[in-house]
Short mmCIF file of C-alpha atoms and ligand atoms in Angstrom, two decimals:
data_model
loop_
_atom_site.label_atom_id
_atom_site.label_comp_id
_atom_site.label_asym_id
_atom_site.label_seq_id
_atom_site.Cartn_x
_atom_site.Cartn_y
_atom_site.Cartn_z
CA UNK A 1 -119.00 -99.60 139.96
CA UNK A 2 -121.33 -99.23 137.12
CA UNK A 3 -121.53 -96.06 135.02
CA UNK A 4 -125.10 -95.49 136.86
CA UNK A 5 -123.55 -95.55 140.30
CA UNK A 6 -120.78 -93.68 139.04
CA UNK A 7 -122.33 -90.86 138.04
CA UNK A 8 -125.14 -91.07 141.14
CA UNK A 9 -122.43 -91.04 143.36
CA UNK A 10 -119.26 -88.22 142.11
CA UNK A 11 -120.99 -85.67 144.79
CA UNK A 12 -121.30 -87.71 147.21
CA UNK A 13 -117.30 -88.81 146.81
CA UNK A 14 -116.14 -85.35 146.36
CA UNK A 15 -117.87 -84.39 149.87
CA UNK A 16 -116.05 -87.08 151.47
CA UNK A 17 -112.72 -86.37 149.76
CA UNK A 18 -113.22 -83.09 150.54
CA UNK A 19 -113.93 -84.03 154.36
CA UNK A 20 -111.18 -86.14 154.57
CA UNK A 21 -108.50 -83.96 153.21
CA UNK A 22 -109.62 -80.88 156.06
CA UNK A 23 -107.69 -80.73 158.77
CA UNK A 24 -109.43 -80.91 162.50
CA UNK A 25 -112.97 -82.48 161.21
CA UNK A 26 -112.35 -85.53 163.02
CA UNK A 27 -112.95 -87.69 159.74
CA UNK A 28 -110.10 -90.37 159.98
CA UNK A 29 -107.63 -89.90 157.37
CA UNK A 30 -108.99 -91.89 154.07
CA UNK A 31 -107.15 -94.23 152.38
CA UNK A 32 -106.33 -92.68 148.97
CA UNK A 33 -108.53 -93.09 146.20
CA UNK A 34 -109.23 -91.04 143.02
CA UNK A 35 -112.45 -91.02 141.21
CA UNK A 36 -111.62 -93.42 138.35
CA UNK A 37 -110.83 -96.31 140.69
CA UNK A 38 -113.50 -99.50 140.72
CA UNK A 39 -113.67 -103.27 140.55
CA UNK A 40 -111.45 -103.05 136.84
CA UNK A 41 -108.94 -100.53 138.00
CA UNK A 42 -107.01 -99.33 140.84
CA UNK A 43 -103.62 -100.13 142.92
CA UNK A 44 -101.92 -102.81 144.41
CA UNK A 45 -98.34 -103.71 145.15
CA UNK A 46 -97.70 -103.89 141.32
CA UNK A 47 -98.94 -100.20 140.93
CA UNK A 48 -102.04 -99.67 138.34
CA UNK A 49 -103.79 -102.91 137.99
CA UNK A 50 -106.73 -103.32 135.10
CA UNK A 51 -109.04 -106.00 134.99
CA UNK A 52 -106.61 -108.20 137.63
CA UNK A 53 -103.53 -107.76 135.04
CA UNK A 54 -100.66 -105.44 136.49
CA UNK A 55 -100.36 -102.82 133.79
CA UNK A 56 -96.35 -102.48 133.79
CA UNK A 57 -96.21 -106.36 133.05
CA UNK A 58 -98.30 -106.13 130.44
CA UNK A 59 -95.87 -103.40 128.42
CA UNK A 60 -93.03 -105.20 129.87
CA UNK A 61 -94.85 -107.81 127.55
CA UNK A 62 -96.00 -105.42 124.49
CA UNK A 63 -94.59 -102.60 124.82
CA UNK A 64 -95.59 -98.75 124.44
CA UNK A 65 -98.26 -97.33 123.32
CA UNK A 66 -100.22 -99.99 124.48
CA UNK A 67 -104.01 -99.78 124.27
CA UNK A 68 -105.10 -102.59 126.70
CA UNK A 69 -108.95 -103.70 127.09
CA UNK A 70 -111.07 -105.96 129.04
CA UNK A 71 -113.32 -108.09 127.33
CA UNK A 72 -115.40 -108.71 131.38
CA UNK A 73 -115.67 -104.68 131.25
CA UNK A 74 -117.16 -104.91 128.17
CA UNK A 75 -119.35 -107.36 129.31
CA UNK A 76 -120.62 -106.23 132.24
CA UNK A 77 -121.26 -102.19 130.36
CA UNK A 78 -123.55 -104.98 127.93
CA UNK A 79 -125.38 -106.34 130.95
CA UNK A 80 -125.74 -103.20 132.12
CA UNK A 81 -127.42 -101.65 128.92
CA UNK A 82 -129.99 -104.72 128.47
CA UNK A 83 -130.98 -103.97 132.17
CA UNK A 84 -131.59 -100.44 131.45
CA UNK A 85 -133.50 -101.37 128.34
CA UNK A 86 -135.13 -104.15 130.37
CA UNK A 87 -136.90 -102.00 132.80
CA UNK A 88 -138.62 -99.56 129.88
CA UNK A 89 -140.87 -102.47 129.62
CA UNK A 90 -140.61 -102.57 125.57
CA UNK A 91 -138.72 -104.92 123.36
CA UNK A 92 -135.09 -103.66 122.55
CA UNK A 93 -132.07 -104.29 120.39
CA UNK A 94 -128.62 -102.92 120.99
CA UNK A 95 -126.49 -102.42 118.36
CA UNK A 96 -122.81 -102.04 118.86
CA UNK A 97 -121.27 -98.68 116.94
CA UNK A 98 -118.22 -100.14 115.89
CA UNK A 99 -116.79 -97.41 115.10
CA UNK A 100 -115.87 -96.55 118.41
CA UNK A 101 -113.85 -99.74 118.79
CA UNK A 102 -112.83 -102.23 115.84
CA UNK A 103 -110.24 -104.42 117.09
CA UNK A 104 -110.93 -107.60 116.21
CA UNK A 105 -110.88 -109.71 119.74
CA UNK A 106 -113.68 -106.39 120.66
CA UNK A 107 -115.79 -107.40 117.75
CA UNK A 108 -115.14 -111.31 118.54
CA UNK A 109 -115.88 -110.09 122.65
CA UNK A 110 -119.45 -108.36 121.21
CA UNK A 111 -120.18 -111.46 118.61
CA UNK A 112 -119.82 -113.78 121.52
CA UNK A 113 -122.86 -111.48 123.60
CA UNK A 114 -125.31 -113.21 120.98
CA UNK A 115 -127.86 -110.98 121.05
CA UNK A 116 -126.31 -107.64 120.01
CA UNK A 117 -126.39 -106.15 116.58
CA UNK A 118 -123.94 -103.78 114.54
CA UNK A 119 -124.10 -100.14 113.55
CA UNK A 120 -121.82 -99.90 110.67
CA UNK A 121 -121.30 -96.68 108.83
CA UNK A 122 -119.37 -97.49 105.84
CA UNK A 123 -118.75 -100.75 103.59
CA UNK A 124 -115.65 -101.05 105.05
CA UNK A 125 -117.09 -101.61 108.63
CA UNK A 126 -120.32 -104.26 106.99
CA UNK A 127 -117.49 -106.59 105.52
CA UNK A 128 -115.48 -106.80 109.00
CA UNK A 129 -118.54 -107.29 110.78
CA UNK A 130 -119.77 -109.87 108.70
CA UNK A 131 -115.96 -111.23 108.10
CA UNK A 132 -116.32 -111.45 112.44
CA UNK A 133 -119.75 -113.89 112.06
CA UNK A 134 -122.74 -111.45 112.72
CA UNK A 135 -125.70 -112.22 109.98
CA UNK A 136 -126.73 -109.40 107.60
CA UNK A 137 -129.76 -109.19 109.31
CA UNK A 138 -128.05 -107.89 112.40
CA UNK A 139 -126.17 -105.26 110.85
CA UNK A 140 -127.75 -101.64 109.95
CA UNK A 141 -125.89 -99.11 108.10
CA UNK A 142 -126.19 -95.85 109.16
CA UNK A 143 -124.42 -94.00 106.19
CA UNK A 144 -123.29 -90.33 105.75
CA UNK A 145 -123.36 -89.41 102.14
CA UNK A 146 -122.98 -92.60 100.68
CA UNK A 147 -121.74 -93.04 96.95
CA UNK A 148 -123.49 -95.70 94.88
CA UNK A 149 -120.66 -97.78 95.35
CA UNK A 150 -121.42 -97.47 98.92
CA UNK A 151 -125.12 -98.40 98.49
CA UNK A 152 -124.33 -101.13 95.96
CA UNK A 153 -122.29 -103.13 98.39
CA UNK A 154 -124.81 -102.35 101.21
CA UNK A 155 -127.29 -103.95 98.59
CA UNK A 156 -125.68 -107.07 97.83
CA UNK A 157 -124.41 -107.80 101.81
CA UNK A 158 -128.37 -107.63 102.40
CA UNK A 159 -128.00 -105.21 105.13
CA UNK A 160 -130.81 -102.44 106.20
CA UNK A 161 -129.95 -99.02 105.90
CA UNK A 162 -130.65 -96.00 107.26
CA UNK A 163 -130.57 -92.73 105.16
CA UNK A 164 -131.10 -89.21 105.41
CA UNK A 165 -131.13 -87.57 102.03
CA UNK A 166 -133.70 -87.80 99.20
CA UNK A 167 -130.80 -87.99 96.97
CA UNK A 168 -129.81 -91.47 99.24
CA UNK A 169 -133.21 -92.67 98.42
CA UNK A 170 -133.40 -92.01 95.00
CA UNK A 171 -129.98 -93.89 94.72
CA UNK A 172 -130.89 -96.49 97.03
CA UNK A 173 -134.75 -97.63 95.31
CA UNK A 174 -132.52 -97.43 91.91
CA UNK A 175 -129.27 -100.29 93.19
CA UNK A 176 -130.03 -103.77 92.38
CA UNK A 177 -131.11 -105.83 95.36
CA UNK A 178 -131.92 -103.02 97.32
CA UNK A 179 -134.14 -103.76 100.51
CA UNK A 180 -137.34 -102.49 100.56
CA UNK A 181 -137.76 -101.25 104.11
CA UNK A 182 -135.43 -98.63 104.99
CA UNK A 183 -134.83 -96.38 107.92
CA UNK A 184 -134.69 -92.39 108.08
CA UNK A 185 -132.11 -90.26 110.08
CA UNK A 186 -133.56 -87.29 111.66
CA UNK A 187 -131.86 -84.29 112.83
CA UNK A 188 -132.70 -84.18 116.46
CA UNK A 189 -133.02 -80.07 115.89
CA UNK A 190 -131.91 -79.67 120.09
CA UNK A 191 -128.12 -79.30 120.29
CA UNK A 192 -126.50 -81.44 123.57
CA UNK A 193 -123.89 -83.58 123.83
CA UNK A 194 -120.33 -83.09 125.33
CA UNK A 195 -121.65 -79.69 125.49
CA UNK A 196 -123.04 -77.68 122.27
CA UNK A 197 -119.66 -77.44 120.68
CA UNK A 198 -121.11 -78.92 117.26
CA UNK A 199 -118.07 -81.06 117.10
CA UNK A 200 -120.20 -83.87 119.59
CA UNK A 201 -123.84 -81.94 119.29
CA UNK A 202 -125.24 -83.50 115.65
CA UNK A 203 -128.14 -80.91 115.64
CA UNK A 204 -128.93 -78.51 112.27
CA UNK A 205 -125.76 -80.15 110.62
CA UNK A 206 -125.60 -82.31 108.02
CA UNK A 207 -127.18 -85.38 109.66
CA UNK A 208 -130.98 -85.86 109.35
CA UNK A 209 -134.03 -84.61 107.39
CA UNK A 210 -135.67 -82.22 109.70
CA UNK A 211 -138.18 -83.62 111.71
CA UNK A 212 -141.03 -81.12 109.86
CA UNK A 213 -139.99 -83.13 106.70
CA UNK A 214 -140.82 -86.61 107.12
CA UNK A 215 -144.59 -86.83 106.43
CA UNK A 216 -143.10 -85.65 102.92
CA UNK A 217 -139.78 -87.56 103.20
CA UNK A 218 -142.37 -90.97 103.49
CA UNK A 219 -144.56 -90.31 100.74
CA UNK A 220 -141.19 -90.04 98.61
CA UNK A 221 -140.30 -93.21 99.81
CA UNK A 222 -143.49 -94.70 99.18
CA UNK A 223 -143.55 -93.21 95.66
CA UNK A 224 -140.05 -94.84 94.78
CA UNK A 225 -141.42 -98.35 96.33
CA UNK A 226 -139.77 -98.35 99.98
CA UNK A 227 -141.50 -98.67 103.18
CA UNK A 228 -140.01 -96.72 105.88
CA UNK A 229 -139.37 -99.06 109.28
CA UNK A 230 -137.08 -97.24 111.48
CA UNK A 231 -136.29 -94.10 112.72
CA UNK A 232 -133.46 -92.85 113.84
CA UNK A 233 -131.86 -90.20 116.03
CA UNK A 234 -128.41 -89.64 117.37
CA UNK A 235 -128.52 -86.73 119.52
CA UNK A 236 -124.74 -85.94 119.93
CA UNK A 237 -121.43 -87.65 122.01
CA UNK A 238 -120.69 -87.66 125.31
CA UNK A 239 -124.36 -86.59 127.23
CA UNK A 240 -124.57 -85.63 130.31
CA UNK A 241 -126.49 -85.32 132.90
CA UNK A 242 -127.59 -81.54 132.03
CA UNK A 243 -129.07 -82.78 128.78
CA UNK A 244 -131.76 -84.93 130.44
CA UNK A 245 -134.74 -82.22 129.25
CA UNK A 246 -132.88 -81.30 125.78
CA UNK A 247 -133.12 -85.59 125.78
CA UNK A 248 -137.00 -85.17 126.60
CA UNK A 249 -137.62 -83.35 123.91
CA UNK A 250 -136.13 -85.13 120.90
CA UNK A 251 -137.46 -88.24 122.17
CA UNK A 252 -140.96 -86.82 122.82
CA UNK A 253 -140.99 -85.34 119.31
CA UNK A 254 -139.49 -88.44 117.61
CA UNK A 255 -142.64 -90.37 119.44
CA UNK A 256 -145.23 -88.36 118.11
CA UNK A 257 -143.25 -88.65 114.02
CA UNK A 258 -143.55 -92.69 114.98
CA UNK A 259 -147.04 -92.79 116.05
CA UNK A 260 -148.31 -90.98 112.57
CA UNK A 261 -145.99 -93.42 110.66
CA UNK A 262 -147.87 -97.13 111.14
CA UNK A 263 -144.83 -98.77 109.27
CA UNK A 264 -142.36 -97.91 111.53
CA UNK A 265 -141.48 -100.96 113.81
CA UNK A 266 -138.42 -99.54 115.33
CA UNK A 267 -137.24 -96.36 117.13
CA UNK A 268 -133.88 -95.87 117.03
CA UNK A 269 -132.18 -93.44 119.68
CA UNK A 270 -128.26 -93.78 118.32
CA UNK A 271 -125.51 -93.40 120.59
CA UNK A 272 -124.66 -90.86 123.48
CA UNK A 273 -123.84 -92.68 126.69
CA UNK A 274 -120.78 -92.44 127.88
CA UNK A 275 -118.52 -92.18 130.58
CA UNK A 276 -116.62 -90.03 133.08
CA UNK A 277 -113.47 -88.25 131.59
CA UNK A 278 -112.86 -86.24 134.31
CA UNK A 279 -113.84 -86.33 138.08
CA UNK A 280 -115.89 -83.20 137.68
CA UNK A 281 -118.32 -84.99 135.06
CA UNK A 282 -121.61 -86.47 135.81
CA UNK A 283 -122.98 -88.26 132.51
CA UNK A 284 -126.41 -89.01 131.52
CA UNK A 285 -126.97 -91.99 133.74
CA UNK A 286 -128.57 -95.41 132.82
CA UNK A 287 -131.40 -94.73 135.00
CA UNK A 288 -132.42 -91.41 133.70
CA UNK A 289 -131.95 -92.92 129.97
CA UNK A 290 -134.16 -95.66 130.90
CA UNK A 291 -136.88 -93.77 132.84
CA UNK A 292 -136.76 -91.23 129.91
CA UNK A 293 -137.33 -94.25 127.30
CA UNK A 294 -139.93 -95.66 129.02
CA UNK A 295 -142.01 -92.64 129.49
CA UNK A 296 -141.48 -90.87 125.63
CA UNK A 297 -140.96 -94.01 123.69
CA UNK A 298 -141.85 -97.43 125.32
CA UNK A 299 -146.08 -96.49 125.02
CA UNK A 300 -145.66 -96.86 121.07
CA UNK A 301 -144.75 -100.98 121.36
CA UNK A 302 -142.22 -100.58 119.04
CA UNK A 303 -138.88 -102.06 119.25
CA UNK A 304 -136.24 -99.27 121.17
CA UNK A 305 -132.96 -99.76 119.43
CA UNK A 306 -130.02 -97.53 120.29
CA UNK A 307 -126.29 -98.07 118.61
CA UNK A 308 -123.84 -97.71 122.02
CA UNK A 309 -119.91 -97.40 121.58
CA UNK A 310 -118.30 -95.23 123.88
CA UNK A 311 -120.60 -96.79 126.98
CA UNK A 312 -119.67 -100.43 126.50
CA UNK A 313 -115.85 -99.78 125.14
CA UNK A 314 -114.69 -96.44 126.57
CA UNK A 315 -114.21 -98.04 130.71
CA UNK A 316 -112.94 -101.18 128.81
CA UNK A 317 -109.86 -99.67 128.02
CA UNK A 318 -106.48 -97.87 128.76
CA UNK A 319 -103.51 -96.15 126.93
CA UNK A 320 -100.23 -96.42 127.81
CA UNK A 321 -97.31 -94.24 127.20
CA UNK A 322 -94.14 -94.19 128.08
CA UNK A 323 -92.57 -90.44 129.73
CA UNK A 324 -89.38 -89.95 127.33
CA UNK A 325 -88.69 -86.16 128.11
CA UNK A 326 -89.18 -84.48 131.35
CA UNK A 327 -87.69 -80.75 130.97
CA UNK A 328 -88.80 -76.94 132.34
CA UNK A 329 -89.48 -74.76 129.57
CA UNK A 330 -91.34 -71.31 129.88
CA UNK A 331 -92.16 -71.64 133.15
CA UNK A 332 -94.03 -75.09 132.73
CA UNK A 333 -93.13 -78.70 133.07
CA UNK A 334 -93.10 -80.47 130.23
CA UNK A 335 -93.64 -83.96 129.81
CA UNK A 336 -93.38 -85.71 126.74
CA UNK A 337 -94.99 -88.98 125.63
CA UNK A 338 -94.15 -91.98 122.94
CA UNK A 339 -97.45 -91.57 122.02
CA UNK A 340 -99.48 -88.75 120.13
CA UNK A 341 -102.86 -87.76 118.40
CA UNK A 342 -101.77 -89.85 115.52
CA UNK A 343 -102.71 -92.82 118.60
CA UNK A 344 -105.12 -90.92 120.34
CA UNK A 345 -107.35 -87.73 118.87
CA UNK A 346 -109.06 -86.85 122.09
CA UNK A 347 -107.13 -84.26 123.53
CA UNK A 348 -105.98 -82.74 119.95
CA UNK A 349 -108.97 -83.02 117.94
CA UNK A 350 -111.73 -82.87 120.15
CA UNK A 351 -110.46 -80.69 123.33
CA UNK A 352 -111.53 -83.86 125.61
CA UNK A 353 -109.35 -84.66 128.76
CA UNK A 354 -108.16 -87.69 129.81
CA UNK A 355 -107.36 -88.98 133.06
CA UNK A 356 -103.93 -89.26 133.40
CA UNK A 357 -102.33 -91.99 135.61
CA UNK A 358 -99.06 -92.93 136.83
CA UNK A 359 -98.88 -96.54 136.42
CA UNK A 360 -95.96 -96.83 138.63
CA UNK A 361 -97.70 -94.69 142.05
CA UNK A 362 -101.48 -94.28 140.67
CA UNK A 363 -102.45 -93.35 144.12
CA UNK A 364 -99.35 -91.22 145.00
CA UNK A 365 -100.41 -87.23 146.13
CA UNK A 366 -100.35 -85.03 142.61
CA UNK A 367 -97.70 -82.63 143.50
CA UNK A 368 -96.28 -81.50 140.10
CA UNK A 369 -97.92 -79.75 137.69
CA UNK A 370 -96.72 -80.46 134.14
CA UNK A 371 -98.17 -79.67 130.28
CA UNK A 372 -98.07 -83.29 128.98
CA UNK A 373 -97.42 -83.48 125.03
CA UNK A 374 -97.44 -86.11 122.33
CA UNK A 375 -94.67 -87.20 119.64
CA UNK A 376 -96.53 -85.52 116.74
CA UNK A 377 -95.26 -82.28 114.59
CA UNK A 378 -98.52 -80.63 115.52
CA UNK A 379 -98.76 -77.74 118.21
CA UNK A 380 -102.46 -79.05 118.61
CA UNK A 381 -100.41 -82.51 119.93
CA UNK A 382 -100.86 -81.71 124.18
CA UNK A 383 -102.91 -84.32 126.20
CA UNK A 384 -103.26 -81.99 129.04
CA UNK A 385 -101.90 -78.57 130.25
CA UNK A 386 -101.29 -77.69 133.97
CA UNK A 387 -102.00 -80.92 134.76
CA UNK A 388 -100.75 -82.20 138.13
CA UNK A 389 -99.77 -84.87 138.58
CA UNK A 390 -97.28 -87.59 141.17
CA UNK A 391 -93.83 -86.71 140.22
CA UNK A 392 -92.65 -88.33 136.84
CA UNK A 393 -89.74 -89.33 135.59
CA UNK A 394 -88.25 -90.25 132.18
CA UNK A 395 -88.38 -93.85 131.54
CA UNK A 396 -92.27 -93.98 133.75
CA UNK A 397 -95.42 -95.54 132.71
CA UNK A 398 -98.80 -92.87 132.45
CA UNK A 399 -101.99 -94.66 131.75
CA UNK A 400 -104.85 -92.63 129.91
CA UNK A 401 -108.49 -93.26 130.97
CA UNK A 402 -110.30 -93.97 129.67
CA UNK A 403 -109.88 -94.71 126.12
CA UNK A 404 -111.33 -98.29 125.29
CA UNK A 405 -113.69 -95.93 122.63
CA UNK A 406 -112.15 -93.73 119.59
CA UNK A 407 -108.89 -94.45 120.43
CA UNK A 408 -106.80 -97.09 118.04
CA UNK A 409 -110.08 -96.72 115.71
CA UNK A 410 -109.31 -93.26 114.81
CA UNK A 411 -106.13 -93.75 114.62
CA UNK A 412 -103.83 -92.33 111.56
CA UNK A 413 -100.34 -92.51 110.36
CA UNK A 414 -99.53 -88.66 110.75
CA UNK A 415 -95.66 -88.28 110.65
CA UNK A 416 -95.36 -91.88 110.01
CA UNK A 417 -95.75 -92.81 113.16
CA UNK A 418 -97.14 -96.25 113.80
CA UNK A 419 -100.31 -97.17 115.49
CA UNK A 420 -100.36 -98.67 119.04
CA UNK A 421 -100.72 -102.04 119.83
CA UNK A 422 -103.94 -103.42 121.47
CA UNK A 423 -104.41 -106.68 123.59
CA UNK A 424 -107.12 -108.12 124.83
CA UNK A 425 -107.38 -109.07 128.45
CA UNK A 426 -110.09 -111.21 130.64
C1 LIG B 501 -125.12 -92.74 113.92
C2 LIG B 501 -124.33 -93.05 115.13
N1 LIG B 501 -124.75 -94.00 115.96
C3 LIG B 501 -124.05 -94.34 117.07
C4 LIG B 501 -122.87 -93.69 117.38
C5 LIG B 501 -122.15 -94.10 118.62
O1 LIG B 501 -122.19 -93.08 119.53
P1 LIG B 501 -121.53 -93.17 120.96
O2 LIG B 501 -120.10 -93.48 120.77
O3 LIG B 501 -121.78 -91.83 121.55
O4 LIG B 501 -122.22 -94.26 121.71
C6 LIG B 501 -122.40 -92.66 116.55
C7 LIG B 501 -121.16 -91.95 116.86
O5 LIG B 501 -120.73 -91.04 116.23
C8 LIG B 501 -123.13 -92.33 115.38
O6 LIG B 501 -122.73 -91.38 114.54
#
């Protein structure tokens, strides 16, 4: 099921779930199936099976936490971008935001695609990208406050940039070997992403000159010998299908800053896409990304670039845990994990859910409700409360999904704790 579908077709699933589970409508009783179940993941005799591997087998193999990924998932979320861009009608470049995801058999998995690009954000990311194969010429840096160290080694790798301070520019005209085209960040001023909690919504922050600003911003540029070629826009993480107007909007107004701007030869719409966390979601869907290209954007004939992680990575991967406490406490269940926000920051930084999944009965009815917590000293360390759940016990497998995208890359080493592992499956 692609994320399109997916999205297109929650209501229509919950109707029929909801048919199926009322008594006396006639509606033969369904199999089982939850919302997060397609071609990549569901159930057979082996319990939760991802990308045709049986998922206990695989920690039986690695152990826990195990952050498993499918290089075919990540594939096929590829295809399905290009299509999406295909049918704007204007040329297009991905870029992969590898910061989402930078295990190396990922990067090697992306590399292999051939025809997509890298966002990096930091020198750090441009010498693993380039250590991986891709060209300077396919990596852009999209840097947040750089230092002139940062700049300097931007500089020598060859790499474009964008930037979104006049102090950046400055900086950046003044570093040795500096490109002269460069790319400007603006703040997309309309605040949507995972909602408007500014922790996903990038609007009136610190990212981006304000859109008012750039006729000035490009004269700057012009005075200190660049040529602007690019600009850029990340509207915020995690859109949804609510934010297709809000979307409108940026991308009408960053149409009109291109068309006065004759240098600019690519429009660059950042990240945004992503997919379901919960069965209740219903995220910004290919189609209505693509139809909303095509009619703000594709009439310039400039390239459309946009710098995807969480669409192609987050489907393309699981957590694993292993349950090491059950116990009643306070009138709640609680369930406790080997793993914790030091693995995965989801749930403790960000407030986002997770599916949670018995690997051992995926399918089973959810009859026990249970607060399910990590290993970390940190009260903030709880995956999910009043969560229900099939009934666990201590020693089971729970699967988190989806979390192919800023999982193991945002990883720390809080409490000493180590990271997970991560292998790469077909
Ligand atoms: C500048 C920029 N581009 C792209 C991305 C990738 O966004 P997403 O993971 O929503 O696709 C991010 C994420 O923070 C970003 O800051």
């Amino acid at each position: 099921m692609d994320g399109t579908a997916c999205a297109n077709t929650a209501a229509a699933q919950r109707l029929m779930e909801g048919l199926s589970n009322m008594p006396g409508t006639g509606v033969p009783a369904a199999r089982p199936s939850a919302w997060w179940q397609s071609d990549d993941l569901g159930e057979d005799s082996r319990g939760l099976v991802f990308a045709g591997r049986g998922v206990a087998e695989l920690v039986a193999q690695h152990g826990t936490p195990l952050y498993v990924y499918s290089a075919e998932v990540i594939r096929r979320r590829f295809r399905e971008l290009r299509a999406a861009l295909a049918a704007t009608g204007a040329p297009a470049r991905i870029r992969y935001a590898m910061k989402a995801n930078r295990f190396r058999s990922v990067l090697e998995t992306v590399r292999r695609e051939g025809d997509i690009g890298i966002d990096a954000c930091s020198p750090g990311e441009v010498a693993l990208a380039l250590e991986v194969g891709f060209a300077p010429a396919e990596i852009t840096v999209t840097s947040v406050m750089p230092s002139n160290r940062d700049l300097a080694m931007y500089a020598a790798a060859g790499t474009h940039v964008n930037l979104d301070t006049f102090s950046a520019l400055t900086r950046w005209a003044a570093t040795p070997g500096h490109g002269r085209r460069v790319g400007l960040r603006i703040d997309p001023e309309v605040a949507t992403g995972y909602g408007t909690d500014p922790r996903f919504a990038y609007a009136n922050g610190k990212f981006g000159f304000a859109p008012t600003t750039v006729p000035e911003v490009a004269r700057f540029a012009a005075g200190l010998g660049l040529e602007i070629d690019e600009l850029h826009v990340h509207v915020g993480w995690g859109l949804q299908e609510a934010a297709r107007d809000a979307l409108g909007n940026v991308y009408g107004r960053l149409a009109a800053l291109a068309d006065r701007l004759t240098s600019v030869r690519v429009i660059n719409v950042g990240g945004g896409l992503c997919w379901r966390q919960q069965r209740e979601e219903l995220p910004l869907s290919l189609a209505t990304w693509s139809a909303l290209l095509e009619h703000h954007l594709a009439p310039l004939r400039r390239t459309i670039a946009c710098e995807p992680g969480t669409y192609p990575l987050a489907s393309a991967g699981l957590l694993i845990a292993e349950a090491n406490t059950v116990e009643p406490r306070g009138g709640a269940t609680w369930l406790g994990l080997d793993a914790g926000q030091n693995v995965n920051g989801y749930a403790a930084h960000y407030g986002i859910p997770h599916e949670i999944i018995h690997v051992g009965q995926p399918l089973a009815p959810a009859m026990v409700r249970y607060n399910v917590a990590g290993n970390i000293n940190e009260g903030i360390d709880v995956f999910a409360r009043d969560v229900m759940l099939p009934e666990v016990r201590e020693g089971d497998l729970l699967a988190l999904f989806p979390a192919g995208a800023y999982g193991s890359s945002m990883a720390s080493e809080h409490c000493l704790r180590p990271p997970a592992r991560e292998v790469m499956i077909g």
